[in-house]
Short mmCIF file of C-alpha atoms in Angstrom, two decimals:
data_model
loop_
_atom_site.label_atom_id
_atom_site.label_comp_id
_atom_site.label_asym_id
_atom_site.label_seq_id
_atom_site.Cartn_x
_atom_site.Cartn_y
_atom_site.Cartn_z
CA MET A 1368 25.31 -34.75 33.24
CA SER A 1369 24.04 -33.24 30.11
CA ILE A 1370 24.27 -29.28 30.46
CA PHE A 1371 20.36 -28.48 30.96
CA ALA A 1372 20.97 -30.76 34.10
CA PHE A 1373 23.66 -29.30 35.26
CA VAL A 1374 21.64 -25.55 34.69
CA ASN A 1375 19.28 -27.05 37.14
CA ILE A 1376 21.68 -28.24 40.04
CA VAL A 1377 23.14 -24.26 39.84
CA LYS A 1378 19.26 -23.12 39.67
CA MET A 1379 18.55 -25.11 43.12
CA GLU A 1380 21.44 -24.43 44.81
CA GLU A 1381 21.39 -20.92 44.38
CA GLU A 1382 17.65 -20.68 45.76
CA LYS A 1383 18.13 -23.23 48.83
CA LYS A 1384 17.83 -20.17 51.83
CA LEU A 1385 20.79 -18.43 53.80
CA HIS A 1386 21.74 -19.70 56.75
CA PRO A 1387 24.04 -17.86 58.89
CA PHE A 1388 27.90 -19.00 58.56
CA ARG A 1389 31.08 -18.26 60.49
CA LEU A 1390 34.57 -17.77 58.99
CA HIS A 1391 37.46 -19.25 57.84
CA PRO A 1392 40.28 -16.51 59.86
CA VAL A 1393 43.51 -16.57 57.64
CA GLU A 1394 47.07 -15.23 59.10
CA ASP A 1395 49.83 -13.16 58.04
CA LYS A 1396 52.55 -12.30 60.45
CA PHE A 1397 54.79 -9.56 60.92
CA PRO A 1398 58.05 -8.01 62.99
CA TRP A 1399 55.86 -6.21 64.86
CA GLY A 1400 52.75 -9.18 65.26
CA CYS A 1401 49.58 -10.72 63.62
CA GLU A 1402 47.13 -10.07 61.70
CA ARG A 1403 44.32 -11.91 61.80
CA TRP A 1404 41.32 -11.24 59.21
CA ASN A 1405 38.41 -13.58 60.59
CA LEU A 1406 36.02 -11.70 57.35
CA ALA A 1407 37.45 -9.95 55.02
CA ASP A 1408 36.73 -9.64 50.48
CA LEU A 1409 39.96 -7.72 49.96
CA GLY A 1410 40.37 -10.80 46.47
CA TRP A 1411 44.48 -11.99 48.11
CA ARG A 1412 42.66 -11.43 51.51
CA ASP A 1413 39.45 -13.74 50.94
CA THR A 1414 37.95 -15.09 54.07
CA PRO A 1415 35.89 -18.37 53.18
CA ALA A 1416 33.12 -19.39 55.34
CA ARG A 1417 33.14 -22.70 56.88
CA ASP A 1418 29.42 -23.96 57.84
CA GLY A 1419 26.84 -25.73 55.55
CA TRP A 1420 27.19 -25.61 51.94
CA LEU A 1421 28.05 -22.42 51.70
CA GLY A 1422 31.90 -24.37 53.37
CA GLY A 1423 34.60 -23.56 51.51
CA ASN A 1424 33.08 -21.17 49.43
CA SER A 1425 35.14 -17.16 49.85
CA MET A 1426 33.01 -13.70 51.04
CA GLY A 1427 33.37 -12.89 47.37
CA GLU A 1428 31.94 -15.83 45.92
CA ILE A 1429 29.14 -16.11 47.68
CA MET A 1430 28.62 -11.79 47.09
CA GLU A 1431 29.15 -13.16 43.00
CA THR A 1432 26.52 -15.73 42.96
CA TYR A 1433 24.37 -14.69 45.80
CA LEU A 1434 24.54 -10.90 45.82
CA ASP A 1435 21.32 -8.90 47.69
CA ARG A 1436 20.40 -12.22 49.08
CA VAL A 1437 23.22 -11.26 51.26
CA VAL A 1438 23.76 -7.89 52.41
CA GLY A 1439 20.43 -6.22 51.81
CA GLU A 1440 18.80 -4.94 48.86
CA ASP A 1441 20.06 -0.93 49.66
CA ILE A 1442 23.92 -2.10 50.56
CA PHE A 1443 24.22 -3.85 46.80
CA ASP A 1444 22.58 -0.82 45.47
CA TRP A 1445 24.38 1.13 47.02
CA TYR A 1446 27.88 -1.27 47.13
CA GLY A 1447 27.74 -3.64 44.77
CA GLN A 1448 29.25 -7.01 45.00
CA GLN A 1449 32.17 -5.07 46.98
CA PHE A 1450 31.38 -7.22 50.80
CA PRO A 1451 31.48 -3.48 52.82
CA PHE A 1452 33.08 -4.07 55.56
CA GLN A 1453 35.71 -6.59 57.23
CA VAL A 1454 36.34 -7.37 60.94
CA LYS A 1455 39.84 -7.67 61.85
CA TYR A 1456 42.12 -8.74 65.08
CA LEU A 1457 45.77 -7.06 65.48
CA ASP A 1458 47.10 -9.11 68.32
CA VAL A 1459 50.39 -6.56 68.63
CA ASN A 1460 53.52 -7.50 70.43
CA GLY A 1461 56.33 -4.93 70.04
CA LYS A 1462 55.61 -1.56 67.50
CA MET A 1463 53.45 -1.79 65.85
CA PRO A 1464 54.26 0.70 62.66
CA LEU A 1465 52.61 4.32 62.21
CA THR A 1466 49.22 3.72 59.68
CA VAL A 1467 47.27 6.48 58.27
CA CYS A 1468 44.40 5.01 56.45
CA PRO A 1469 42.51 7.88 53.95
CA SER A 1470 38.81 8.73 53.44
CA ASP A 1471 36.49 6.99 50.59
CA GLU A 1472 36.81 10.82 48.65
CA ALA A 1473 40.16 10.39 48.60
CA ALA A 1474 40.00 6.89 47.88
CA ARG A 1475 38.17 6.14 45.01
CA SER A 1476 39.57 8.79 42.97
CA ARG A 1477 43.20 8.02 43.40
CA TYR A 1478 42.67 3.67 44.04
CA ASP A 1479 38.63 3.27 42.72
CA SER A 1480 38.74 1.62 46.09
CA LEU A 1481 36.69 2.49 49.66
CA GLY A 1482 38.22 4.88 52.01
CA LYS A 1483 38.88 3.80 56.37
CA GLU A 1484 37.00 4.23 58.61
CA LYS A 1485 38.20 2.08 61.43
CA LEU A 1486 36.48 1.33 65.21
CA TRP A 1487 39.51 -0.28 67.06
CA TYR A 1488 37.79 -2.42 70.54
CA VAL A 1489 40.58 -2.86 72.98
CA ALA A 1490 40.25 -7.03 73.66
CA LYS A 1491 43.58 -7.84 75.69
CA ALA A 1492 45.87 -4.43 76.74
CA ALA A 1493 49.47 -5.75 79.11
CA ALA A 1494 50.19 -2.96 81.34
CA ASP A 1495 52.91 -1.78 79.14
CA SER A 1496 50.50 -1.33 76.02
CA SER A 1497 49.93 2.42 74.81
CA LEU A 1498 48.07 4.01 71.99
CA LEU A 1499 49.14 6.49 69.69
CA LEU A 1500 46.93 8.86 68.27
CA GLY A 1501 46.67 11.91 65.54
CA PHE A 1502 49.24 15.22 65.99
CA ARG A 1503 49.87 16.93 69.89
CA LYS A 1504 49.69 19.53 68.86
CA ALA A 1505 49.35 21.02 64.83
CA THR A 1506 51.76 19.89 62.71
CA GLU A 1507 53.92 21.48 59.85
CA VAL A 1508 54.01 18.63 57.31
CA ALA A 1509 57.90 18.58 56.52
CA ASP A 1510 58.54 18.41 60.75
CA PHE A 1511 56.79 15.53 59.96
CA PHE A 1512 58.38 13.84 57.23
CA ALA A 1513 62.10 14.12 58.96
CA ALA A 1514 60.62 12.66 62.18
CA CYS A 1515 59.47 9.55 60.28
CA THR A 1516 62.07 9.45 58.21
CA GLU A 1517 63.96 9.24 60.72
CA GLY A 1518 62.02 6.81 63.26
CA SER A 1519 61.01 8.90 65.81
CA PRO A 1520 57.48 10.83 65.72
CA GLU A 1521 56.35 9.27 68.53
CA SER A 1522 57.52 13.31 70.09
CA LEU A 1523 54.57 15.01 67.74
CA ILE A 1524 51.82 12.02 68.57
CA ASN A 1525 48.99 11.71 71.38
CA GLN A 1526 50.43 8.59 73.35
CA VAL A 1527 47.98 6.84 75.92
CA PRO A 1528 47.70 3.88 77.54
CA VAL A 1529 44.99 1.50 77.19
CA LYS A 1530 43.20 -0.77 79.28
CA ALA A 1531 40.45 -3.95 78.11
CA GLY A 1532 37.28 -2.93 76.62
CA GLN A 1533 38.46 0.51 75.65
CA TYR A 1534 37.33 1.41 72.59
CA PHE A 1535 38.67 3.88 69.33
CA HIS A 1536 37.52 5.59 67.04
CA ILE A 1537 39.82 6.25 63.96
CA PRO A 1538 39.25 8.08 60.78
CA PRO A 1539 40.38 8.19 58.62
CA GLY A 1540 43.78 11.26 57.77
CA ILE A 1541 44.43 10.40 61.23
CA PRO A 1542 47.80 8.92 62.44
CA HIS A 1543 47.77 6.00 65.18
CA CYS A 1544 49.00 2.61 66.70
CA ILE A 1545 49.39 0.16 68.97
CA TRP A 1546 52.87 -0.43 71.01
CA GLY A 1547 53.39 -3.08 73.92
CA SER A 1548 51.42 -6.55 73.53
CA ALA A 1549 47.61 -6.13 73.32
CA THR A 1550 45.17 -7.90 71.08
CA ILE A 1551 42.21 -4.76 69.43
CA VAL A 1552 39.46 -5.47 66.63
CA GLU A 1553 39.79 -3.80 65.03
CA ILE A 1554 35.75 -3.27 62.50
CA SER A 1555 36.78 -0.68 59.54
CA GLU A 1556 35.30 -0.58 55.40
CA SER A 1557 36.94 -3.40 53.02
CA SER A 1558 39.69 -1.77 51.94
CA ALA A 1559 43.36 -2.61 51.62
CA LEU A 1560 44.55 1.05 52.22
CA ASP A 1561 46.23 0.97 55.33
CA PHE A 1562 49.38 3.38 54.27
CA ARG A 1563 52.49 2.34 56.93
CA LEU A 1564 54.34 5.98 57.48
CA CYS A 1565 56.56 4.42 60.14
CA GLY A 1566 59.11 1.58 61.42
CA TRP A 1567 60.65 2.33 64.32
CA GLY A 1568 63.59 1.86 62.86
CA SER A 1569 62.61 -1.67 61.62
CA GLU A 1570 61.41 -2.03 57.93
CA ILE A 1571 58.34 -1.83 56.87
CA VAL A 1572 56.01 -5.53 55.82
CA GLN A 1573 53.36 -4.30 53.07
CA ASP A 1574 50.50 -5.94 53.81
CA GLY A 1575 48.74 -7.58 50.57
CA ASN A 1576 49.97 -8.42 46.72
CA LEU A 1577 48.47 -4.63 46.01
CA ASP A 1578 50.45 -2.24 43.03
CA ILE A 1579 50.09 1.15 45.40
CA PRO A 1580 53.13 1.87 47.39
CA LEU A 1581 50.88 2.09 51.41
CA ASN A 1582 53.52 4.81 51.95
CA LEU A 1583 54.51 7.78 53.55
CA ILE A 1584 54.97 9.58 49.78
CA GLU A 1585 51.65 8.75 48.77
CA ALA A 1586 49.48 9.24 52.80
CA LEU A 1587 51.87 12.79 52.36
CA ASP A 1588 48.81 15.24 51.63
CA PHE A 1589 45.56 13.09 52.61
CA ILE A 1590 47.37 12.96 56.44
CA SER A 1591 45.77 15.54 59.38
CA TYR A 1592 48.39 17.89 60.90
CA ASP A 1593 45.73 19.62 62.94
CA ARG A 1594 45.78 18.90 67.21
CA PHE A 1595 43.67 15.87 66.83
CA PRO A 1596 41.27 16.30 70.27
CA ALA A 1597 42.00 15.02 73.65
CA GLU A 1598 39.04 14.00 74.65
CA ASN A 1599 38.64 11.16 71.23
CA LEU A 1600 41.30 9.83 73.39
CA LEU A 1601 38.38 8.67 76.40
CA GLY A 1602 38.28 5.71 74.06
CA PHE A 1603 34.51 5.51 75.08
CA SER A 1604 31.32 7.35 74.46
CA LEU A 1605 31.21 7.29 71.16
CA GLU A 1606 27.96 7.29 70.70
CA ASP A 1607 24.73 9.17 73.77
CA ARG A 1608 22.84 6.19 74.72
CA ARG A 1609 19.48 6.24 72.27
CA PRO A 1610 16.05 5.90 75.03
CA GLU A 1611 15.50 2.49 72.41
CA ASP A 1612 18.52 0.49 73.48
CA PRO A 1613 18.23 -2.69 75.70
CA GLN A 1614 19.92 -1.55 78.69
CA ASN A 1615 22.67 -4.16 78.00
CA VAL A 1616 23.59 -2.95 73.97
CA VAL A 1617 25.40 -0.39 73.95
CA ARG A 1618 26.14 1.58 70.91
CA MET A 1619 29.87 2.13 70.10
CA LEU A 1620 30.05 3.44 66.65
CA HIS A 1621 27.14 5.42 64.41
CA LEU A 1622 28.75 5.98 60.73
CA PRO A 1623 27.34 5.57 57.65
CA GLN A 1624 30.14 3.21 56.50
CA PHE A 1625 28.90 0.87 59.96
CA THR A 1626 27.53 0.69 62.78
CA CYS A 1627 28.76 -1.31 65.51
CA ASN A 1628 27.25 -2.92 68.59
CA ILE A 1629 28.28 -3.92 71.38
CA ILE A 1630 26.16 -6.96 73.21
CA ASP A 1631 26.87 -7.55 77.07
CA LEU A 1632 24.60 -11.56 76.24
CA GLU A 1633 23.48 -12.13 80.10
CA ASP A 1634 20.13 -13.99 78.16
CA ALA A 1635 18.21 -15.47 75.15
CA LEU A 1636 18.10 -11.52 72.63
CA LYS A 1637 15.77 -12.43 70.03
CA ILE A 1638 17.35 -10.16 66.78
CA GLY A 1639 15.76 -9.17 63.06
CA GLY A 1640 12.12 -8.31 62.05
CA GLU A 1641 10.23 -7.12 58.76
CA SER A 1642 11.50 -3.48 59.11
CA PHE A 1643 15.03 -5.15 59.20
CA ASP A 1644 17.77 -5.11 55.56
CA SER A 1645 21.02 -5.71 56.66
CA CYS A 1646 24.14 -8.32 56.99
CA ILE A 1647 24.83 -8.41 60.37
CA ALA A 1648 27.87 -9.67 61.07
CA TYR A 1649 28.81 -10.43 65.16
CA THR A 1650 32.53 -11.13 67.04
CA CYS A 1651 32.68 -13.67 69.77
CA VAL A 1652 35.16 -11.26 72.04
CA ARG A 1653 34.57 -13.10 75.55
CA GLY A 1654 32.46 -16.17 75.72
CA GLY A 1655 30.48 -17.88 73.65
CA MET A 1656 26.92 -18.68 72.10
CA ASN A 1657 25.06 -20.37 69.84
CA ILE A 1658 23.14 -18.92 67.38
CA GLN A 1659 19.13 -20.37 66.80
CA LEU A 1660 16.76 -20.36 64.00
CA PRO A 1661 13.63 -20.02 65.15
CA GLN A 1662 11.84 -23.61 64.70
CA GLU A 1663 9.28 -23.14 61.97
CA ASP A 1664 12.28 -22.24 59.84
CA PRO A 1665 10.68 -23.95 56.57
CA ASP A 1666 14.31 -26.11 55.58
CA GLY A 1667 15.58 -26.16 59.16
CA LYS A 1668 18.95 -26.96 57.83
CA ILE A 1669 20.82 -25.40 60.92
CA ASP A 1670 19.19 -25.75 64.49
CA TYR A 1671 22.03 -23.91 66.19
CA LEU A 1672 25.22 -22.63 64.84
CA PRO A 1673 27.85 -22.37 68.35
CA VAL A 1674 30.05 -19.89 68.07
CA ALA A 1675 33.96 -19.51 70.02
CA GLU A 1676 35.44 -16.74 71.30
CA GLY A 1677 37.62 -15.13 69.56
CA GLU A 1678 35.19 -16.64 66.04
CA THR A 1679 32.20 -13.98 63.94
CA VAL A 1680 29.98 -15.33 62.13
CA LEU A 1681 28.05 -13.55 58.99
CA ILE A 1682 23.94 -13.99 59.79
CA PRO A 1683 22.92 -13.07 55.75
CA ALA A 1684 19.91 -10.39 55.25
CA GLU A 1685 17.51 -12.85 54.92
CA VAL A 1686 17.65 -14.45 57.56
CA GLU A 1687 14.69 -12.13 59.05
CA GLU A 1688 14.47 -13.49 62.25
CA PHE A 1689 17.22 -15.38 64.63
CA TYR A 1690 18.47 -15.45 69.24
CA LEU A 1691 21.46 -15.61 70.08
CA ILE A 1692 21.86 -17.45 72.98
CA PRO A 1693 24.34 -17.44 75.45
CA ARG A 1694 26.70 -20.54 76.38
CA THR A 1695 28.85 -18.51 79.42
CA PRO A 1696 28.76 -15.73 81.90
CA GLY A 1697 30.46 -13.17 80.05
CA THR A 1698 30.09 -13.58 76.55
CA LEU A 1699 30.16 -10.13 75.09
CA LEU A 1700 29.56 -9.50 71.11
CA LEU A 1701 30.49 -7.29 68.62
CA GLU A 1702 28.08 -6.12 66.49
CA THR A 1703 28.26 -4.75 63.78
CA LEU A 1704 25.91 -4.30 60.51
CA VAL A 1705 25.25 -0.76 57.25
CA GLY A 1706 22.81 1.27 57.21
CA LYS A 1707 21.17 2.53 54.14
CA ARG A 1708 23.40 4.80 52.55
CA GLU A 1709 21.41 8.16 51.59
CA GLN A 1710 24.17 10.72 50.05
CA ASP A 1711 26.77 9.77 47.95
CA ILE A 1712 30.60 8.69 49.81
#
């Protein structure tokens, strides 16, 4: 094949209209449970597409090739080729290590990385499950360091029972983890910076193959040692309902970094419009649905895409209009998108 013909084939592939696609999860197993990356663009963790002619390509490769067509012009102007958020399942069976993440400012200056705002949605929880989140009262650095090195900082940390359906905002600098038997859906910025502070007497296995030591010593100066507000432990009402929101859509968390909504998909729901300029990820936490493109779509490559419980599907920004159609009663979705960034991180 001539170089000219090869270039033309590549050009034709790049000009194809992007369609929704599911992603292959990537798992990491630990003594305390399993992390399942449903959507990731981290290099060492890079989830591949499952569907259509993008199938087999990783998120990093898709971003490198299709750029703003994947995420939207505003998002691409801010983040470049870095996909802005990630979706991960935490299947905990035991005591997850106490963890903390840096802010965007600290992560950028130290590690040339995004920081890690997080939302945790409790998909499943046994009766013994509990959340450890933030300090019970203002704490001295030396006291916390000593407690972590002795393997018992729990007396300093808030601990509350959790149940399915609750959700929590976990800001940077706030120590957190799950104990017991629970499944958590974590939506966060695209970052590998989970610093493990205490393994509760067990050896801590570091995530990934990073050169950065994600440990207690590195994290001590960006931890927030103030008392964590008790109202933030309730697990609901992070955002006030807006008058324009449909009754079956609840805005869980709205940050400059990402917005998360929960959708009780009772009937078909139309998404999109001319003013919309963002990719959207849907994670099906209960039931199942189909993604339906308009019949007048000129390519007509995908009539519908089935999405099962536990799967994540990405809708590229280039897809201007689509429908969410429930396949089973009680279908519940987590919707993640990014708005236009107006100010520096």
